[in-house]
Amino acid sequence: SNYDLAYIHLSKGKKKEAQRYFRKALVKQPSPHAYTLLALLYEQDANDLESILQLKEANQNFTTSTEIL
């Protein structure tokens, strides 16, 4: 799955590839955890705007998730 591929790339330090697979996974099967990890990856790349946008989208899609808050 895209989540599996994202985690594999993340474990190898390939952040850009991990981002790509997390984005694909969010299209097919969104989860609060994937949104937060993707936001963190963007933040680590100094892409604060994209990080904030991911968290905002996550909050809209998962209004009751404590992971997003």
mmCIF file of C-alpha atoms in Angstrom:
data_model
loop_
_atom_site.group_PDB
_atom_site.id
_atom_site.type_symbol
_atom_site.label_atom_id
_atom_site.label_comp_id
_atom_site.label_asym_id
_atom_site.label_seq_id
_atom_site.Cartn_x
_atom_site.Cartn_y
_atom_site.Cartn_z
ATOM 1 C CA SER A 1 0.000 0.000 0.000
ATOM 2 C CA ASN A 2 1.007 3.633 -0.273
ATOM 3 C CA TYR A 3 1.271 3.825 3.517
ATOM 4 C CA ASP A 4 3.697 0.916 3.556
ATOM 5 C CA LEU A 5 5.813 2.500 0.845
ATOM 6 C CA ALA A 6 5.765 5.827 2.666
ATOM 7 C CA TYR A 7 6.995 4.207 5.883
ATOM 8 C CA ILE A 8 9.704 2.283 4.028
ATOM 9 C CA HIS A 9 11.024 5.472 2.434
ATOM 10 C CA LEU A 10 10.742 7.304 5.741
ATOM 11 C CA SER A 11 12.786 4.622 7.509
ATOM 12 C CA LYS A 12 15.478 5.023 4.837
ATOM 13 C CA GLY A 13 15.554 8.800 5.278
ATOM 14 C CA LYS A 14 14.005 9.457 1.866
ATOM 15 C CA LYS A 15 11.654 12.211 2.977
ATOM 16 C CA LYS A 16 10.586 13.411 -0.474
ATOM 17 C CA GLU A 17 9.586 9.894 -1.508
ATOM 18 C CA ALA A 18 7.773 9.394 1.794
ATOM 19 C CA GLN A 19 5.879 12.649 1.224
ATOM 20 C CA ARG A 20 4.855 11.480 -2.212
ATOM 21 C CA TYR A 21 3.423 8.203 -0.931
ATOM 22 C CA PHE A 22 1.693 9.828 2.051
ATOM 23 C CA ARG A 23 -0.033 12.225 -0.367
ATOM 24 C CA LYS A 24 -1.164 9.285 -2.505
ATOM 25 C CA ALA A 25 -2.373 7.430 0.574
ATOM 26 C CA LEU A 26 -4.382 10.424 1.743
ATOM 27 C CA VAL A 27 -6.293 10.435 -1.525
ATOM 28 C CA LYS A 28 -7.282 6.784 -1.224
ATOM 29 C CA GLN A 29 -7.523 6.273 2.533
ATOM 30 C CA PRO A 30 -7.066 9.401 4.654
ATOM 31 C CA SER A 31 -6.052 9.104 8.289
ATOM 32 C CA PRO A 32 -5.168 11.624 10.997
ATOM 33 C CA HIS A 33 -1.800 9.944 11.512
ATOM 34 C CA ALA A 34 -0.830 10.307 7.851
ATOM 35 C CA TYR A 35 -1.787 13.981 7.868
ATOM 36 C CA THR A 36 0.336 14.666 10.938
ATOM 37 C CA LEU A 37 3.327 12.777 9.555
ATOM 38 C CA LEU A 38 3.078 14.577 6.239
ATOM 39 C CA ALA A 39 2.805 17.926 8.033
ATOM 40 C CA LEU A 40 5.878 17.043 10.082
ATOM 41 C CA LEU A 41 7.835 16.127 6.956
ATOM 42 C CA TYR A 42 6.919 19.441 5.364
ATOM 43 C CA GLU A 43 7.936 21.282 8.530
ATOM 44 C CA GLN A 44 11.297 19.492 8.552
ATOM 45 C CA ASP A 45 11.828 20.702 4.975
ATOM 46 C CA ALA A 46 11.088 24.274 6.138
ATOM 47 C CA ASN A 47 7.845 24.257 4.186
ATOM 48 C CA ASP A 48 5.775 25.725 6.984
ATOM 49 C CA LEU A 49 2.912 26.838 4.777
ATOM 50 C CA GLU A 50 2.328 23.348 3.364
ATOM 51 C CA SER A 51 2.621 21.907 6.862
ATOM 52 C CA ILE A 52 -0.085 24.249 8.142
ATOM 53 C CA LEU A 53 -2.306 23.514 5.151
ATOM 54 C CA GLN A 54 -2.039 19.770 5.781
ATOM 55 C CA LEU A 55 -3.001 20.212 9.422
ATOM 56 C CA LYS A 56 -5.888 22.482 8.467
ATOM 57 C CA GLU A 57 -7.188 19.918 5.980
ATOM 58 C CA ALA A 58 -6.787 17.176 8.571
ATOM 59 C CA ASN A 59 -8.737 19.176 11.109
ATOM 60 C CA GLN A 60 -11.549 19.673 8.595
ATOM 61 C CA ASN A 61 -11.676 15.972 7.724
ATOM 62 C CA PHE A 62 -11.215 14.604 11.242
ATOM 63 C CA THR A 63 -12.948 17.083 13.512
ATOM 64 C CA THR A 64 -12.990 14.752 16.526
ATOM 65 C CA SER A 65 -9.445 13.437 16.267
ATOM 66 C CA THR A 66 -7.271 14.257 19.262
ATOM 67 C CA GLU A 67 -4.197 13.465 17.166
ATOM 68 C CA ILE A 68 -4.820 16.560 15.039
ATOM 69 C CA LEU A 69 -5.559 18.951 17.881
#
